[in-house]
Amino acid sequence: MLLRNLDLLVDDPEIFFYLVGIVIVGLLIAITVHEFGHAFAANMLGDPTAKRLGRLTLNPIRHLDPMGTLMIFLIGFGWGKPVPVNYQLLRPNPRRGMAIVSLAGAAFNLVTAALFGVLIRAGAVSWHSPGYLYLDGWQAGSIAADIIGYIIFFNLILAVFNLIPIAPLDGFKAAVGLLPARQDAELAKIERYSPATLMVVLLLGYFTGILWDVLIKPVDGFIQLFTGQSL
C-alpha cells in the first residue's frame, strides 16, 4: 500500500504522513474485527481458549502480527495474529465448527464494512474512494470521509483475501472443515508448507498485480453493495 506511494514522501510529505495515519486507523480496525470474529465464534461454539488468552477483545494490540501487519501496511495484503482454537472442543461437530470459526473473521469484516457503508448511503459522510486523497482544506468532514473509506476498504480486502482457499488463509481452513474426511486429511498435509506458500503468493501478487486483479472485482462489488458507490 505505502510502497506504491513513496513518491509522496518526497513530493508532499504532509500528504504522505496523512495517508500513513488513515491507513493505520483502517488497518487497526479491520485486523481487530477479523481476529475478534474468530475468537467470538470459537467461544460461542464451546472453545474458551481464545478468551482465556485474552483474544476475545477489541484491543488491537492483542491481535497484531508483526509480519502480517507490515505486509498489509506496505503492499495491501497480510494477516493478523492467528487466534488459538482447540477444535476438539467445538460443538456439535469439530470439523464443521472449524469451518464456522474460519469464516467468522471474514463475516465480521463484511458486517463492519456494511455498517460504515450505512453512513455513506445515508449521506452522513461523503464517499471518498481509498484510491484518492481528498484534502478539502483538511476539513473534519473530509478527514472523516477518508478514514471511513479506508475502514471499508481494508475490511473488504481482509475478508476477500482471507477467503482464498490457500494455506494458511481462512478459506483453506474452511475447506478442510467442509470437505469429506478423506480429502480433509490430504488438504491438511499441505499446511506444513503454508508460510512459504503465502509469502510467494503475496510477493508474486505484488510484483505482477495478479492478486489485485483477483481481489478488485469482489471488493468493488461489495463497495457498491454497501455504499452505492464504486472504488
Coordinates of C-alpha atoms in Angstrom, one line a residue:
M1 CA 0.0 0.0 0.0
L2 CA 2.5 2.6 1.2
L3 CA 5.3 1.3 -1.1
R4 CA 3.2 2.5 -4.1
N5 CA 3.0 6.0 -2.6
L6 CA 6.7 6.5 -1.5
D7 CA 6.9 9.3 -4.1
L8 CA 4.6 11.3 -1.9
L9 CA 7.3 11.3 0.9
V10 CA 9.5 13.4 -1.4
D11 CA 6.8 15.3 -3.3
D12 CA 4.5 16.1 -0.4
P13 CA 5.5 14.6 3.0
E14 CA 2.5 16.2 4.7
I15 CA 0.1 14.2 2.5
F16 CA 2.2 11.1 2.9
F17 CA 2.0 11.1 6.7
Y18 CA -1.7 11.9 6.5
L19 CA -2.0 8.8 4.4
V20 CA 0.0 6.8 6.9
G21 CA -2.4 8.0 9.7
I22 CA -5.6 7.0 7.9
V23 CA -4.1 3.7 6.8
I24 CA -3.1 2.8 10.4
V25 CA -6.7 3.6 11.6
G26 CA -8.2 1.5 8.8
L27 CA -5.8 -1.4 9.4
L28 CA -6.2 -1.5 13.2
I29 CA -10.0 -1.7 12.9
A30 CA -10.0 -4.3 10.2
I31 CA -7.5 -6.6 11.7
T32 CA -9.0 -6.3 15.2
V33 CA -12.5 -7.0 13.9
H34 CA -11.3 -10.0 11.9
E35 CA -9.4 -11.7 14.7
F36 CA -12.2 -10.9 17.2
G37 CA -14.6 -12.6 14.9
H38 CA -12.6 -15.8 15.1
A39 CA -12.4 -15.6 18.9
F40 CA -16.1 -14.8 19.3
A41 CA -17.2 -17.7 17.1
A42 CA -14.9 -20.2 18.8
N43 CA -16.1 -19.1 22.2
M44 CA -19.8 -19.4 21.1
L45 CA -19.2 -22.9 19.9
G46 CA -17.7 -24.1 23.1
D47 CA -13.9 -23.4 22.9
P48 CA -12.8 -20.8 25.5
T49 CA -9.1 -21.0 24.6
A50 CA -9.0 -17.6 22.9
K51 CA -11.0 -16.0 25.7
R52 CA -8.6 -17.3 28.3
L53 CA -5.7 -16.0 26.3
G54 CA -7.2 -12.5 26.1
R55 CA -8.1 -12.6 22.5
L56 CA -11.8 -12.1 22.9
T57 CA -11.3 -8.4 22.9
L58 CA -11.4 -5.4 20.6
N59 CA -8.0 -4.2 21.8
P60 CA -5.9 -4.1 18.6
I61 CA -2.6 -4.8 20.4
R62 CA -3.8 -8.3 21.2
H63 CA -4.4 -9.2 17.6
L64 CA -1.5 -7.7 15.6
D65 CA 1.0 -10.0 13.9
P66 CA 4.3 -8.0 13.2
M67 CA 5.0 -9.5 9.8
G68 CA 1.3 -9.7 8.7
T69 CA 0.7 -6.1 9.7
L70 CA 3.8 -4.9 8.0
M71 CA 2.8 -6.7 4.8
I72 CA -0.7 -5.1 4.8
F73 CA 0.8 -1.7 5.6
L74 CA 3.4 -1.9 2.8
I75 CA 1.6 -3.8 0.0
G76 CA -2.0 -4.0 1.0
F77 CA -2.2 -7.8 1.8
G78 CA -1.4 -9.5 5.0
W79 CA -2.9 -11.1 8.2
G80 CA -3.4 -10.7 11.9
K81 CA -2.1 -12.9 14.7
P82 CA -3.8 -16.3 14.4
V83 CA -6.4 -17.0 17.1
P84 CA -5.7 -20.2 19.0
V85 CA -8.5 -22.7 18.7
N86 CA -8.9 -26.1 20.2
Y87 CA -11.1 -27.6 17.5
Q88 CA -11.9 -30.7 19.6
L89 CA -13.9 -28.5 21.9
L90 CA -16.1 -27.1 19.2
R91 CA -19.7 -28.3 19.2
P92 CA -21.7 -30.1 17.9
N93 CA -19.1 -31.1 15.2
P94 CA -15.4 -30.1 15.5
R95 CA -14.8 -30.1 11.7
R96 CA -17.9 -28.1 10.9
G97 CA -17.1 -25.8 13.9
M98 CA -13.6 -25.3 12.4
A99 CA -15.2 -24.1 9.2
I100 CA -17.5 -21.7 11.0
V101 CA -14.7 -20.2 13.1
S102 CA -12.5 -19.9 10.0
L103 CA -15.3 -18.0 8.1
A104 CA -16.2 -15.8 11.1
G105 CA -13.3 -13.4 10.6
A106 CA -14.4 -12.5 7.1
A107 CA -18.0 -12.3 8.2
F108 CA -17.2 -9.8 10.9
N109 CA -15.2 -7.7 8.3
L110 CA -18.2 -7.7 5.9
V111 CA -20.6 -6.7 8.7
T112 CA -18.2 -3.9 9.7
A113 CA -17.9 -2.6 6.2
A114 CA -21.7 -2.7 5.8
L115 CA -22.2 -0.7 9.0
F116 CA -19.8 2.0 7.9
G117 CA -21.4 1.9 4.4
V118 CA -24.7 2.9 6.0
L119 CA -23.1 6.3 6.8
I120 CA -22.4 6.7 3.1
R121 CA -25.8 5.6 1.9
A122 CA -27.5 7.9 4.5
G123 CA -25.5 10.9 3.3
A124 CA -23.9 11.4 6.7
V125 CA -20.5 11.2 5.2
S126 CA -19.5 11.6 1.5
W127 CA -17.8 8.7 -0.3
H128 CA -14.0 9.1 -0.7
S129 CA -12.5 6.2 -2.6
P130 CA -9.3 4.9 -1.0
G131 CA -7.8 5.2 -4.4
Y132 CA -7.7 9.0 -3.9
L133 CA -7.0 11.6 -1.2
Y134 CA -9.5 14.4 -0.8
L135 CA -7.9 17.2 1.2
D136 CA -10.5 19.9 1.1
G137 CA -8.6 22.2 3.3
W138 CA -8.2 19.3 5.7
Q139 CA -11.8 19.9 7.0
A140 CA -13.1 17.5 9.6
G141 CA -15.7 16.1 7.2
S142 CA -13.1 15.3 4.6
I143 CA -10.8 13.6 7.1
A144 CA -13.7 11.5 8.4
A145 CA -14.7 10.5 4.8
D146 CA -11.1 9.4 4.1
I147 CA -10.9 7.4 7.3
I148 CA -14.3 5.7 6.7
G149 CA -13.3 4.9 3.1
Y150 CA -10.2 3.1 4.3
I151 CA -12.0 1.3 7.0
I152 CA -14.5 -0.1 4.5
F153 CA -11.7 -0.8 2.0
F154 CA -9.4 -2.7 4.5
N155 CA -12.3 -4.7 6.0
L156 CA -13.3 -5.8 2.5
I157 CA -9.7 -6.6 1.5
L158 CA -9.2 -8.7 4.6
A159 CA -12.5 -10.5 4.1
V160 CA -12.0 -11.4 0.4
F161 CA -8.2 -12.1 0.7
N162 CA -8.7 -14.5 3.6
L163 CA -11.4 -16.4 1.8
I164 CA -8.9 -17.5 -0.9
P165 CA -8.5 -21.3 -0.4
I166 CA -4.8 -21.5 0.1
A167 CA -3.0 -22.4 3.3
P168 CA -2.9 -20.8 5.9
L169 CA -5.7 -18.5 5.0
D170 CA -9.2 -18.9 6.4
G171 CA -10.6 -20.1 3.1
F172 CA -8.3 -23.1 3.2
K173 CA -9.2 -23.9 6.8
A174 CA -12.9 -23.7 6.0
A175 CA -12.4 -26.0 3.0
V176 CA -10.6 -28.5 5.3
G177 CA -13.6 -28.5 7.7
L178 CA -16.3 -28.7 5.0
L179 CA -14.8 -31.4 2.7
P180 CA -15.2 -35.1 3.4
A181 CA -12.7 -36.6 5.8
R182 CA -10.7 -38.2 3.1
Q183 CA -10.0 -35.0 1.2
D184 CA -9.7 -33.3 4.6
A185 CA -6.6 -35.4 5.5
E186 CA -5.0 -34.7 2.2
L187 CA -5.5 -30.9 2.4
A188 CA -4.2 -30.8 6.0
K189 CA -0.9 -32.2 4.8
I190 CA -0.4 -29.0 2.7
E191 CA -0.5 -26.8 5.7
R192 CA 3.2 -27.6 6.6
Y193 CA 4.2 -25.5 3.5
S194 CA 1.7 -22.7 4.2
P195 CA 4.2 -19.9 5.4
A196 CA 6.3 -20.3 2.2
T197 CA 3.2 -20.6 0.0
L198 CA 1.7 -17.4 1.5
M199 CA 4.8 -15.3 1.0
V200 CA 5.2 -16.5 -2.6
V201 CA 1.5 -15.6 -3.3
L202 CA 2.0 -12.1 -1.7
L203 CA 5.2 -11.3 -3.4
L204 CA 4.0 -12.6 -6.8
G205 CA 0.8 -10.8 -6.4
Y206 CA 2.5 -7.5 -5.6
F207 CA 5.1 -7.6 -8.4
T208 CA 2.7 -8.9 -11.1
G209 CA -0.6 -7.4 -10.0
I210 CA -2.3 -10.7 -10.3
L211 CA -3.6 -10.7 -6.8
W212 CA -5.1 -7.3 -7.2
D213 CA -6.8 -8.5 -10.3
V214 CA -8.4 -11.3 -8.4
L215 CA -9.5 -9.2 -5.4
I216 CA -10.5 -6.0 -7.0
K217 CA -13.8 -7.1 -8.6
P218 CA -15.3 -8.7 -5.5
V219 CA -14.1 -5.8 -3.3
D220 CA -15.6 -3.3 -5.7
G221 CA -18.8 -5.3 -5.8
F222 CA -19.1 -5.2 -2.0
I223 CA -18.4 -1.5 -2.0
Q224 CA -21.2 -0.9 -4.5
L225 CA -23.5 -3.1 -2.4
F226 CA -22.7 -1.4 0.9
T227 CA -22.2 2.2 -0.2
G228 CA -23.9 2.6 -3.6
Q229 CA -20.6 3.9 -4.8
S230 CA -17.6 2.5 -6.7
L231 CA -14.0 2.0 -5.9

